[in-house]
Amino acid sequence: MSLFRTELRRLTKRRFTRYMTLLGLLVLAVVVVGVFFTNQKIGADQLAKAERQAEQDYRQQVVRTDQERASCEQAKKAGTATDGRYPDDCSMITPPPRESFEARWFLPSTFNFRETFDETLIPFAATLALVGFIVGASFVGAEWSTGGMMNLLLWRPKRLTVLLTKLAALLTGILAVTLPAAVLWFAGFWAVASFRGSTEKMTSGAWQSFALTGLRGVALVLVLTTIGFALASLGRHTAMALGGVVAVMVVFQFGLGILLEMANVKFAEAWLLPTYALAWMTKTVTLQNWDSCNATYFGSCEPETMDITWQQSSVLFSIGVVVILGAALWAMRRRDIS
Amino acid sequence: MPAVLEIEGLRKTYKSRRRGTRNALDGFDMRVDAGQVHGFLGPNGSGKTTTLRTLLGLIRPDGGRMTLLGHEVPDALPTVAGQVGAIVESPQFFPHFSARDTLSLLAGAGEVPQARVDEVLELVGLRDRAGERVKTYSLGMKQRLAVASALLKNPKLLILDEPANGLDPGGIREMRTLMRTLAESGMTVLLSSHILGEIQLICDSVTIISLGRRVAFGPVDEVLAQHSSGAVRVRLEAVSDLPAATDALTRAGIRVTGHPDHLMLADVDKPASVTRLLAEHNLYVSELAPIAVDLESVFLELTATAPVPGQHRQVDESMKVGGTGQPGTTGGGWGA
Ligand SMILES: Nc1ncnc2c1ncn2[C@@H]1O[C@H](COP(=O)(O)OP(=O)(O)O)[C@@H](O)[C@H]1O
Ligand SMILES: [Mg+2]
């Protein structure tokens, strides 16, 4: 227990941890504020204004088509060549029907809690997962590269206990930031919805679904933190973990993406990690293959689809964590520390 | 006296895919008795740090037995770690923490009362600078911090790998006094160093290592005596008597080298016998001085690392004891 408390103290004492956390929270705050200012509540005023706007646009369109038709007829009379600019029959130039100018196109954007909140949990989880990854990697990576780990092992020779306690302290710290941040995130967007949108139709089912998405987001943060920690411990360097991830992203993801694209592989996104992170958050991601055509009754083409579910993502992430953390623990047990 | 530290036949082979294997420790033995200040000497790359690392469980040995405070290590390390304070090869610390934070975190991890932190800071002379970041410390200050971290546990055995590294003369002397005080209070101190004058001044006993093997060990004066050349310088009242004296001594079977104003005798067991022999021939001795050997010359002799004019000795060019017929050894160099 003393080791755990000490490691927690070490984690919070580090300026890097503090700055990164602060930065992450700042980004989240900016998102909330940004959404607040780009949305508006829809009242009678806004509706009337949108209606006026639609009417005005319709009128403009009518005027424009009238002009167009007039110049068409003029051209016909003069017999000048029109280079196919006008149809043979000038009366074909008619304005679009009034119905195609719907007032709702002209409404300002508004924040509907029930419809949009779960989407906001994706940037929330992504930001904190990134913070967790970097903080986790630096926490153990700096220990290795500065010799702190060796010093600690002279006091606590049980290596696995030391590494796992460090990880536990790290996850506790990250959780201690993520959970309150999640509560604030809910509260923040509730406020946005109350002042700049609507909080209608929030049934208990909807709440439950949001809470579950939030929990999946927290899990994603913890998984990425663990992976950052394990990679840095394996490489014994913060830079190693960060560089490794950049390498994976660039070479593996972009490179692979381009290769698959060139090879015309069906559902290329199914090979890319972010797809699985997205599926984990949204429960399913449906990939579409536009090259294939499943003819419908109406003669149109429906692309072939493939669903990636959150269960598949959970399997993938579990295997990833087990393999990477396992390797870090194995290396910790075996290797010479000098 | 009970042994605080015992090593028998310790082996460590570093394997490198590119450069083959290197036997850093090649059947090394060592014994340190309780309450001693024990010096651990050896040329660069002879295996001192490797020995200490292995002992402390940082690297795993390829063979041999080790005990610390009567417990087999590395298995019993969790039991004894609390009683062994150690610094290994100029230790590094997280540069952005202050000395006090660094020690406080170690104390927390090792369940040592926090009050001890200020005690050791005072002891190593860092009290007034303890709040500054380690990054801003000089080498000697870092070394002091390292010693403080080793002392934090109030250990029964203190292991210091070249603690004088980077210390100023005052610091070296303080360290010497500190070590004597600690030893008097019952702590056993194992000290690796290159500064042989230091070792000779403060150590009760020494172990000398060369290319991963022990070449000499025992109390300092015994090691000195064993390796003293037995040379004696003799001066007579009258310089004109020197040839007669040479004659008499040579007949008594002593090797004599003549000099204009004195004689050098080799391999003399009892200098007093020389006086008597000469007195019997009515030759009167005005000076009879056994040539003192110091640890440095013994060290250079034993490890065969004395400089030769015109040659540049490379590391690893040093004495190899019993090196023939050892299977798998390659004379210390990177073998095939
Ligand atoms: N991690 C390592 N990998 C390979 N060789 C090593 C390693 N550490 C030490 N050695 C080699 O082992 C030998 C003993 O080194 P060391 O114990 O550090 O010597 P010293 O007596 O100077 O402390 C040296 O030849 C050194 O090059
Ligand atoms: Mg060394």
XYZ file of C-alpha atoms and ligand atoms in Angstrom:
702
model
C 0.000 0.000 0.000
C 2.806 2.373 0.829
C 4.305 1.718 -2.579
C 0.971 2.425 -4.240
C 0.556 5.684 -2.365
C 4.121 6.665 -3.145
C 3.663 6.010 -6.832
C 0.461 8.011 -6.855
C 2.370 10.828 -5.203
C 5.138 10.532 -7.776
C 2.589 10.680 -10.577
C 0.919 13.821 -9.326
C 4.197 15.507 -8.430
C 5.362 15.344 -12.018
C 4.877 18.573 -13.866
C 4.455 16.767 -17.158
C 1.445 14.910 -15.773
C -0.092 18.128 -14.550
C 0.459 20.055 -17.755
C -0.782 17.273 -20.016
C -3.889 16.777 -17.919
C -4.551 20.464 -17.856
C -4.096 20.687 -21.597
C -6.512 17.809 -22.173
C -9.134 19.350 -19.923
C -8.656 22.691 -21.640
C -9.300 21.129 -25.039
C -12.489 19.592 -23.690
C -13.588 22.894 -22.210
C -12.970 24.616 -25.543
C -15.166 22.037 -27.264
C -18.033 22.627 -24.847
C -17.724 26.395 -25.145
C -17.475 26.160 -28.935
C -20.605 24.053 -29.183
C -22.341 26.467 -26.844
C -21.662 29.458 -29.052
C -22.410 27.787 -32.383
C -25.866 26.635 -31.366
C -29.118 28.428 -30.681
C -32.403 27.695 -29.102
C -35.270 27.422 -31.618
C -38.226 29.539 -30.644
C -41.050 31.332 -32.518
C -38.592 34.046 -33.527
C -36.168 31.658 -35.138
C -38.990 29.781 -36.870
C -40.447 32.969 -38.296
C -37.065 34.109 -39.418
C -36.405 30.787 -41.157
C -39.792 30.991 -42.813
C -39.002 34.474 -44.093
C -35.652 33.326 -45.306
C -37.208 30.422 -47.216
C -39.781 32.704 -48.797
C -37.105 35.206 -49.754
C -34.942 32.537 -51.328
C -37.943 31.229 -53.263
C -38.693 34.696 -54.579
C -35.134 35.234 -55.642
C -35.216 31.960 -57.482
C -38.414 32.933 -59.277
C -36.937 36.248 -60.321
C -33.818 34.555 -61.564
C -35.698 31.969 -63.649
C -37.890 34.693 -65.112
C -34.832 36.598 -66.219
C -33.331 33.439 -67.592
C -36.448 32.615 -69.581
C -36.590 36.189 -70.935
C -33.036 36.067 -72.198
C -33.719 32.628 -73.689
C -36.645 33.951 -75.686
C -34.627 36.950 -76.739
C -31.866 34.734 -78.009
C -34.377 32.600 -79.895
C -35.839 35.665 -81.572
C -32.484 37.082 -82.577
C -31.505 33.643 -83.818
C -28.057 33.859 -82.225
C -26.255 30.682 -81.523
C -26.597 29.733 -77.900
C -24.070 26.899 -77.697
C -26.644 24.746 -75.977
C -26.927 27.264 -73.197
C -30.714 27.268 -73.397
C -33.133 24.453 -74.024
C -35.059 24.356 -77.309
C -38.268 25.206 -75.551
C -37.771 28.269 -73.360
C -40.921 27.514 -71.356
C -39.054 24.588 -69.822
C -37.222 27.098 -67.665
C -39.408 27.112 -64.568
C -38.674 27.903 -60.951
C -38.499 24.973 -58.484
C -41.668 24.394 -56.511
C -42.206 26.379 -53.340
C -42.084 23.170 -51.241
C -38.446 22.621 -51.981
C -37.623 25.675 -49.869
C -38.225 24.226 -46.458
C -38.023 26.524 -43.514
C -36.048 23.982 -41.495
C -33.054 24.283 -43.839
C -32.809 27.863 -42.682
C -32.980 27.182 -38.968
C -29.808 27.893 -36.999
C -28.102 24.787 -35.580
C -29.399 23.742 -32.243
C -28.195 21.244 -29.683
C -30.604 18.415 -29.121
C -29.284 16.501 -26.140
C -31.009 13.279 -26.947
C -29.873 13.208 -30.554
C -26.342 14.553 -30.314
C -24.894 13.982 -26.883
C -23.530 10.512 -27.499
C -21.552 11.773 -30.471
C -19.759 14.226 -28.207
C -18.511 11.346 -26.093
C -16.219 10.315 -28.951
C -13.967 13.406 -28.855
C -14.174 13.252 -25.064
C -12.824 9.710 -24.939
C -10.310 10.359 -27.706
C -8.825 13.406 -25.970
C -8.492 11.744 -22.592
C -7.202 8.527 -24.148
C -4.449 10.524 -25.815
C -3.617 12.256 -22.533
C -3.617 8.885 -20.777
C -1.357 7.356 -23.368
C 1.203 10.161 -23.206
C 1.129 10.503 -19.437
C 1.353 6.730 -19.018
C 4.271 6.435 -21.395
C 6.139 9.314 -19.821
C 5.443 8.145 -16.271
C 7.271 4.857 -16.668
C 9.501 5.817 -19.595
C 11.173 8.645 -17.719
C 11.646 6.343 -14.728
C 13.547 3.903 -16.879
C 15.637 6.391 -18.766
C 16.689 8.413 -15.720
C 17.609 5.434 -13.561
C 14.750 5.996 -11.138
C 13.499 2.491 -11.768
C 16.841 1.012 -10.760
C 16.867 3.038 -7.567
C 13.398 1.875 -6.749
C 14.289 -1.764 -7.346
C 17.078 -1.476 -4.796
C 14.328 -0.771 -2.293
C 11.673 -3.052 -3.685
C 13.316 -6.013 -5.382
C 10.035 -7.616 -6.475
C 9.983 -6.380 -10.006
C 6.511 -7.424 -11.107
C 4.982 -5.963 -7.974
C 6.766 -2.690 -8.644
C 5.645 -2.469 -12.263
C 2.056 -3.480 -11.581
C 1.810 -1.106 -8.622
C 3.023 1.702 -10.829
C 0.390 0.792 -13.392
C -2.301 0.642 -10.742
C -1.311 4.071 -9.464
C -1.339 5.433 -12.992
C -4.785 4.038 -13.787
C -6.113 5.344 -10.495
C -4.793 8.774 -11.322
C -6.238 8.740 -14.827
C -9.569 7.517 -13.503
C -9.552 10.264 -10.904
C -9.368 12.765 -13.748
C -11.625 10.988 -16.236
C -14.624 10.339 -13.989
C -15.102 13.914 -12.746
C -14.373 15.131 -16.266
C -17.125 12.854 -17.578
C -19.565 14.209 -15.020
C -18.621 17.755 -16.020
C -18.987 16.797 -19.678
C -22.525 15.575 -19.068
C -23.301 18.683 -17.053
C -21.705 20.972 -19.624
C -23.682 19.599 -22.522
C -26.833 19.512 -20.468
C -26.296 23.220 -19.954
C -25.595 23.701 -23.658
C -28.798 21.834 -24.482
C -30.799 23.799 -21.922
C -29.644 27.182 -23.156
C -28.875 26.466 -26.786
C -31.097 23.611 -27.746
C -33.422 21.174 -26.177
C -33.324 18.538 -23.494
C -36.586 16.957 -24.527
C -37.430 13.261 -24.689
C -34.702 12.202 -22.288
C -36.189 8.923 -21.169
C -34.452 6.739 -18.634
C -33.539 4.442 -21.511
C -31.733 7.296 -23.224
C -29.903 8.147 -20.009
C -28.862 4.547 -19.612
C -27.566 4.374 -23.143
C -25.528 7.554 -22.645
C -24.136 6.268 -19.370
C -23.071 3.055 -21.079
C -21.401 4.953 -23.908
C -19.653 7.075 -21.276
C -18.436 3.951 -19.529
C -17.136 2.549 -22.782
C -15.300 5.839 -23.269
C -13.703 5.528 -19.824
C -12.677 1.973 -20.650
C -11.081 3.184 -23.874
C -9.099 5.770 -21.902
C -7.850 3.106 -19.485
C -6.917 0.731 -22.299
C -4.867 3.348 -24.108
C -3.204 4.446 -20.886
C -2.203 0.863 -20.186
C -0.849 0.397 -23.684
C 1.202 3.598 -23.471
C 2.586 2.497 -20.123
C 3.429 -0.997 -21.325
C 5.070 0.200 -24.536
C 7.252 2.708 -22.697
C 8.239 0.095 -20.148
C 9.160 -2.324 -22.924
C 11.211 0.305 -24.729
C 12.480 1.779 -21.437
C 11.893 5.185 -22.905
C 9.025 7.608 -23.271
C 10.148 8.582 -26.721
C 10.161 4.936 -27.700
C 6.477 4.535 -26.897
C 5.465 7.759 -28.535
C 7.660 7.105 -31.549
C 6.289 3.596 -31.753
C 2.764 4.843 -31.876
C 3.552 7.442 -34.473
C 5.250 4.731 -36.492
C 2.243 2.461 -36.164
C -0.069 5.262 -37.135
C 1.903 6.390 -40.110
C 3.393 3.234 -41.497
C 0.826 0.776 -40.434
C -2.363 2.710 -40.646
C -1.882 5.256 -43.414
C 0.516 3.073 -45.350
C -1.672 0.041 -44.967
C -4.699 2.106 -45.847
C -3.130 3.269 -49.084
C -1.890 -0.212 -49.939
C -5.273 -1.778 -49.335
C -6.848 0.948 -51.379
C -4.502 0.251 -54.273
C -5.040 -3.467 -53.996
C -8.778 -2.835 -54.105
C -9.352 -4.783 -50.965
C -12.964 -4.882 -49.898
C -13.681 -2.979 -46.680
C -10.187 -1.564 -46.279
C -11.250 0.282 -43.099
C -11.725 -3.042 -41.377
C -7.936 -3.227 -41.180
C -7.540 0.122 -39.476
C -7.511 0.550 -35.720
C -9.500 3.808 -35.475
C -12.447 2.007 -37.047
C -12.481 -0.314 -34.061
C -12.193 2.538 -31.583
C -15.168 4.159 -33.303
C -17.113 0.908 -33.291
C -16.364 0.539 -29.601
C -17.888 3.935 -28.920
C -20.845 3.799 -31.310
C -21.575 0.081 -30.956
C -21.443 -0.538 -34.711
C -19.664 0.889 -37.666
C -21.098 -0.067 -41.012
C -18.570 -0.237 -43.786
C -19.761 0.018 -47.353
C -18.254 -1.397 -50.475
C -19.196 0.954 -53.305
C -17.644 -1.285 -55.915
C -20.342 -3.857 -55.573
C -23.937 -3.420 -56.525
C -26.797 -5.203 -54.931
C -29.638 -4.222 -57.200
C -32.783 -3.223 -55.409
C -36.385 -3.498 -56.544
C -36.296 0.075 -57.619
C -33.331 -0.417 -59.890
C -30.923 1.528 -57.717
C -27.671 0.158 -56.379
C -27.121 -0.706 -52.763
C -23.498 -1.139 -51.689
C -22.406 -4.309 -49.963
C -22.003 -3.644 -46.258
C -20.063 -5.034 -43.361
C -20.725 -4.335 -39.702
C -17.977 -3.943 -37.154
C -19.430 -4.298 -33.714
C -18.250 -3.172 -30.309
C -17.888 -6.815 -29.332
C -15.330 -7.333 -32.064
C -13.530 -4.207 -30.906
C -13.503 -5.436 -27.333
C -11.905 -8.708 -28.413
C -9.270 -6.852 -30.407
C -8.453 -4.439 -27.593
C -8.341 -7.194 -24.978
C -5.886 -9.175 -27.054
C -3.817 -6.027 -27.620
C -3.636 -5.208 -23.925
C -2.856 -8.781 -22.914
C -0.077 -9.150 -25.481
C 1.593 -5.769 -24.915
C 1.281 -5.726 -21.136
C 2.302 -9.376 -21.000
C 5.419 -8.614 -22.995
C 6.246 -5.685 -20.706
C 5.867 -7.852 -17.609
C 7.874 -10.659 -19.105
C 10.676 -8.295 -20.054
C 10.564 -6.743 -16.589
C 11.040 -10.146 -14.988
C 13.791 -11.296 -17.258
C 16.012 -8.471 -18.184
C 19.238 -7.177 -16.730
C 18.925 -3.687 -15.369
C 21.985 -1.625 -15.978
C 33.277 -12.839 12.856
C 30.159 -13.620 10.847
C 30.200 -12.858 7.162
C 27.821 -10.134 6.057
C 28.455 -10.832 2.422
C 29.718 -13.982 0.787
C 30.235 -14.714 -2.866
C 31.446 -17.987 -4.287
C 32.276 -18.783 -7.856
C 30.153 -15.997 -9.269
C 29.878 -15.942 -13.045
C 28.296 -13.471 -15.347
C 28.526 -13.621 -19.093
C 27.287 -10.773 -21.199
C 26.087 -12.008 -24.517
C 25.953 -9.806 -27.505
C 24.737 -11.042 -30.813
C 27.310 -9.031 -32.680
C 30.336 -9.255 -30.457
C 29.929 -12.688 -28.949
C 30.242 -13.287 -25.239
C 32.218 -11.636 -22.495
C 32.889 -13.177 -19.131
C 32.581 -10.144 -16.922
C 32.755 -12.357 -13.831
C 34.619 -15.581 -14.071
C 34.374 -17.517 -10.833
C 34.677 -14.584 -8.470
C 34.872 -15.060 -4.701
C 34.485 -12.496 -1.968
C 33.841 -12.304 1.733
C 33.111 -9.297 3.890
C 32.970 -9.624 7.655
C 30.620 -7.722 9.899
C 31.656 -4.314 11.143
C 34.397 -3.826 8.589
C 35.089 -1.194 6.027
C 35.965 -3.361 3.069
C 37.661 -2.043 -0.029
C 36.806 -3.473 -3.423
C 39.535 -2.669 -5.911
C 40.065 -3.388 -9.542
C 40.987 -1.715 -12.802
C 38.291 -0.313 -15.098
C 36.137 -3.039 -16.514
C 37.335 -5.690 -14.084
C 33.818 -6.488 -12.914
C 33.240 -4.483 -9.731
C 29.983 -2.919 -10.794
C 28.836 -6.184 -12.326
C 29.455 -7.900 -8.980
C 27.455 -5.314 -7.073
C 24.601 -5.329 -9.579
C 24.376 -9.097 -9.421
C 24.432 -9.014 -5.658
C 21.556 -6.559 -5.596
C 19.429 -8.519 -8.028
C 19.649 -6.066 -10.891
C 21.247 -8.587 -13.190
C 21.029 -12.323 -13.015
C 24.191 -14.370 -12.582
C 25.094 -17.341 -14.741
C 26.451 -19.301 -11.830
C 27.745 -19.147 -8.308
C 26.368 -18.542 -4.823
C 25.799 -15.302 -3.000
C 24.600 -14.516 0.493
C 23.769 -11.190 2.065
C 23.393 -11.004 5.849
C 23.208 -14.781 5.924
C 20.432 -15.105 3.338
C 20.854 -16.592 -0.094
C 20.314 -13.964 -2.742
C 18.735 -13.185 -5.114
C 15.931 -15.368 -3.689
C 15.904 -13.689 -0.292
C 16.375 -10.156 -1.594
C 12.907 -8.982 -0.593
C 13.796 -9.968 2.991
C 17.211 -8.338 3.127
C 16.697 -5.352 0.813
C 15.572 -3.215 3.741
C 18.920 -3.726 5.451
C 21.179 -3.154 2.480
C 21.714 0.397 1.317
C 23.435 0.671 -2.004
C 24.517 2.954 -4.754
C 25.616 1.412 -7.995
C 27.746 3.306 -10.472
C 26.963 7.024 -10.187
C 23.250 6.681 -9.747
C 20.850 8.827 -11.665
C 17.780 10.516 -10.333
C 14.693 11.983 -11.914
C 16.109 15.405 -12.778
C 13.001 17.491 -12.150
C 12.461 16.523 -8.532
C 14.261 18.118 -5.639
C 16.603 16.083 -3.474
C 14.078 16.130 -0.663
C 11.263 14.892 -2.926
C 13.488 12.178 -4.328
C 14.397 10.900 -0.890
C 10.888 11.324 0.397
C 9.525 9.152 -2.399
C 12.137 6.487 -1.712
C 11.325 6.615 1.981
C 7.666 6.191 1.110
C 8.318 3.207 -1.098
C 10.568 1.620 1.515
C 8.393 2.408 4.536
C 11.060 4.486 6.224
C 9.837 7.328 8.462
C 9.910 10.673 6.642
C 11.900 12.260 9.470
C 14.864 10.222 8.336
C 14.992 12.235 5.106
C 16.183 15.391 6.818
C 18.605 13.411 8.952
C 20.435 11.994 5.944
C 20.343 15.296 4.066
C 22.113 16.847 7.050
C 24.552 13.934 7.148
C 25.711 14.358 3.559
C 25.718 18.150 3.692
C 22.811 18.825 1.354
C 20.485 20.360 3.908
C 20.472 23.862 2.495
C 20.174 22.796 -1.141
C 17.615 20.031 -0.619
C 14.776 22.011 -2.153
C 16.481 22.498 -5.482
C 15.966 20.324 -8.492
C 18.483 17.523 -8.943
C 19.006 18.753 -12.495
C 20.830 21.770 -11.124
C 23.228 19.742 -8.961
C 26.907 19.253 -9.629
C 28.313 15.749 -9.984
C 29.567 15.785 -6.423
C 26.199 16.926 -5.106
C 24.473 14.120 -6.974
C 26.962 11.729 -5.454
C 26.119 13.049 -2.015
C 22.452 12.587 -2.750
C 23.172 9.033 -3.805
C 24.958 8.326 -0.550
C 22.025 9.893 1.285
C 19.623 7.577 -0.516
C 21.705 4.577 0.494
C 21.831 5.738 4.110
C 18.107 6.390 4.243
C 17.306 2.840 5.321
C 19.880 2.973 8.097
C 21.255 -0.218 6.622
C 23.311 -2.968 8.212
C 25.340 -3.197 5.054
C 26.215 -0.172 3.005
C 27.437 -0.761 -0.539
C 29.008 2.170 -2.321
C 30.266 1.915 -5.877
C 32.942 4.568 -6.334
C 31.388 7.069 -3.945
C 34.328 9.417 -4.234
C 33.452 10.012 -7.881
C 33.199 13.740 -8.407
C 33.716 14.709 -4.787
C 35.966 17.589 -3.841
C 38.883 16.933 -1.488
C 36.847 18.141 1.440
C 34.016 15.891 0.379
C 36.321 12.909 0.138
C 37.608 13.536 3.603
C 34.080 13.986 4.963
C 33.072 10.767 3.285
C 36.036 9.059 4.937
C 35.042 10.319 8.348
C 31.427 9.413 7.707
C 32.374 5.886 6.790
C 34.536 5.422 9.838
C 31.742 6.727 12.043
C 29.244 4.417 10.392
C 31.566 1.446 10.777
C 32.094 2.277 14.439
C 28.347 2.326 14.912
C 28.310 -1.263 13.665
C 27.514 -0.787 10.001
C 29.463 -2.823 7.487
C 30.674 -0.791 4.548
C 31.696 -2.152 1.167
C 33.459 0.418 -0.884
C 34.653 0.173 -4.428
C 37.141 2.775 -5.431
C 40.059 3.656 -7.579
C 41.579 6.020 -5.121
C 43.903 3.627 -3.379
C 45.235 6.105 -0.886
C 41.658 6.480 0.317
C 41.148 2.778 0.599
C 44.404 2.312 2.447
C 43.388 5.020 4.890
C 39.918 3.816 5.754
C 39.633 0.138 4.919
C 40.168 -2.734 7.277
C 40.340 -5.273 4.507
C 40.313 -5.415 0.748
C 39.441 -7.614 -2.185
C 41.262 -7.003 -5.428
C 39.612 -8.109 -8.652
C 41.096 -8.383 -12.113
C 39.246 -9.590 -15.196
C 36.426 -11.036 -13.161
C 38.545 -12.976 -10.682
C 39.859 -12.305 -7.231
C 43.611 -11.761 -7.195
C 44.119 -10.827 -3.556
C 42.105 -10.393 -0.391
C 42.436 -9.967 3.336
C 43.254 -7.270 5.883
C 45.071 -4.374 4.310
C 48.339 -4.864 6.223
C 48.388 -8.573 5.412
C 47.910 -7.924 1.737
C 50.670 -5.350 1.925
C 52.963 -7.714 3.830
C 52.333 -10.583 1.442
C 53.272 -8.465 -1.468
C 56.006 -6.363 -0.006
C 59.211 -7.070 -1.803
C 61.154 -7.405 1.466
C 63.529 -4.763 0.243
C 65.683 -3.027 2.838
C 67.951 -0.027 2.463
C 71.128 -0.008 4.507
C 73.488 2.885 5.198
C 76.673 2.561 7.206
C 78.468 5.125 9.344
C 81.410 5.023 6.955
C 80.799 4.830 3.220
C 84.173 3.131 2.858
C 82.791 0.094 4.702
C 80.190 -0.624 1.992
C 82.273 -3.152 0.012
C 83.036 -5.140 3.178
C 79.376 -5.140 4.079
C 78.430 -6.289 0.592
C 80.868 -9.110 0.947
C 79.565 -10.228 4.342
C 75.903 -10.059 3.326
C 76.411 -11.873 0.050
C 78.161 -14.678 1.909
C 75.150 -14.894 4.203
C 73.008 -15.522 1.113
C 71.372 -12.138 0.769
C 71.018 -10.443 -2.618
C 72.701 -7.081 -2.510
C 72.712 -4.190 -4.952
C 75.411 -1.634 -4.354
C 74.848 2.114 -4.594
C 77.356 4.934 -4.039
C 76.108 5.718 -0.527
C 73.890 2.774 0.428
C 73.029 -0.829 -0.252
C 69.713 -2.301 -1.269
C 68.933 -5.755 0.053
C 66.228 -7.941 -1.401
C 64.012 -10.523 0.299
C 64.925 -9.781 3.874
C 62.628 -11.475 6.338
C 63.945 -9.953 9.544
C 65.720 -6.643 9.118
C 67.147 -7.024 12.636
C 69.236 -9.978 11.515
C 71.004 -7.679 9.088
C 72.089 -5.389 11.926
C 73.395 -8.320 13.887
C 75.274 -9.821 10.976
C 76.977 -6.537 10.193
C 77.771 -5.834 13.855
C 79.544 -9.191 14.006
C 81.840 -7.836 11.306
C 82.293 -4.572 13.192
C 80.294 -2.679 10.639
C 77.918 -0.187 12.189
C 74.585 0.535 10.641
C 73.394 4.142 10.589
C 70.086 3.458 8.784
C 68.126 0.322 8.176
C 64.877 1.042 6.341
C 62.459 -1.555 5.039
C 61.079 -0.108 1.826
C 57.396 0.412 2.501
C 55.005 -0.797 -0.166
C 51.736 0.941 -0.581
C 48.463 -0.429 -1.814
C 48.888 1.294 -5.110
C 52.060 -0.541 -6.017
C 50.624 -3.831 -4.801
C 47.547 -3.158 -6.880
C 49.575 -2.345 -9.955
C 51.696 -5.434 -9.453
C 48.778 -7.769 -8.816
C 46.663 -6.550 -11.649
C 49.633 -6.039 -13.937
C 48.373 -2.621 -14.874
C 51.482 -0.598 -14.072
C 52.139 1.765 -16.939
C 54.987 0.872 -19.246
C 56.724 3.831 -20.882
C 55.915 4.111 -24.549
C 52.906 1.785 -24.366
C 49.247 2.557 -24.125
C 47.640 -0.059 -21.996
C 44.135 -0.940 -23.081
C 41.369 -1.790 -20.681
C 41.170 -5.529 -20.170
C 44.928 -5.821 -20.476
C 45.401 -6.904 -16.929
C 46.267 -9.866 -14.795
C 44.352 -13.040 -15.389
C 44.669 -15.557 -12.603
C 44.369 -19.259 -13.356
C 43.227 -18.347 -16.794
C 44.412 -21.481 -18.563
C 42.212 -24.475 -19.115
C 39.020 -22.701 -18.138
C 36.445 -23.952 -20.565
C 34.540 -21.253 -22.284
C 36.725 -18.375 -21.212
C 38.306 -16.248 -23.804
C 40.818 -14.280 -21.849
C 38.335 -11.548 -21.149
C 38.183 -10.148 -24.634
C 35.143 -10.301 -26.830
C 35.419 -13.889 -27.931
C 33.927 -15.609 -30.911
N 25.426 -4.321 -20.019
C 26.608 -4.804 -20.433
N 26.698 -5.433 -21.618
C 27.876 -5.940 -22.052
N 29.003 -5.857 -21.363
C 28.998 -5.248 -20.174
C 27.797 -4.684 -19.644
N 28.073 -4.147 -18.447
C 29.391 -4.349 -18.231
N 29.953 -5.020 -19.269
C 31.359 -5.439 -19.388
O 31.692 -6.206 -18.264
C 32.978 -5.861 -17.798
C 32.926 -5.456 -16.350
O 32.284 -4.204 -16.252
P 32.055 -3.467 -14.865
O 31.584 -4.448 -13.877
O 31.185 -2.300 -15.104
O 33.527 -2.961 -14.520
P 34.031 -2.021 -13.323
O 34.947 -2.883 -12.536
O 34.759 -0.910 -13.973
O 32.844 -1.558 -12.550
C 33.486 -4.760 -18.700
O 34.369 -5.311 -19.631
C 32.261 -4.242 -19.363
O 32.551 -3.822 -20.661
Mg 32.183 0.356 -12.147
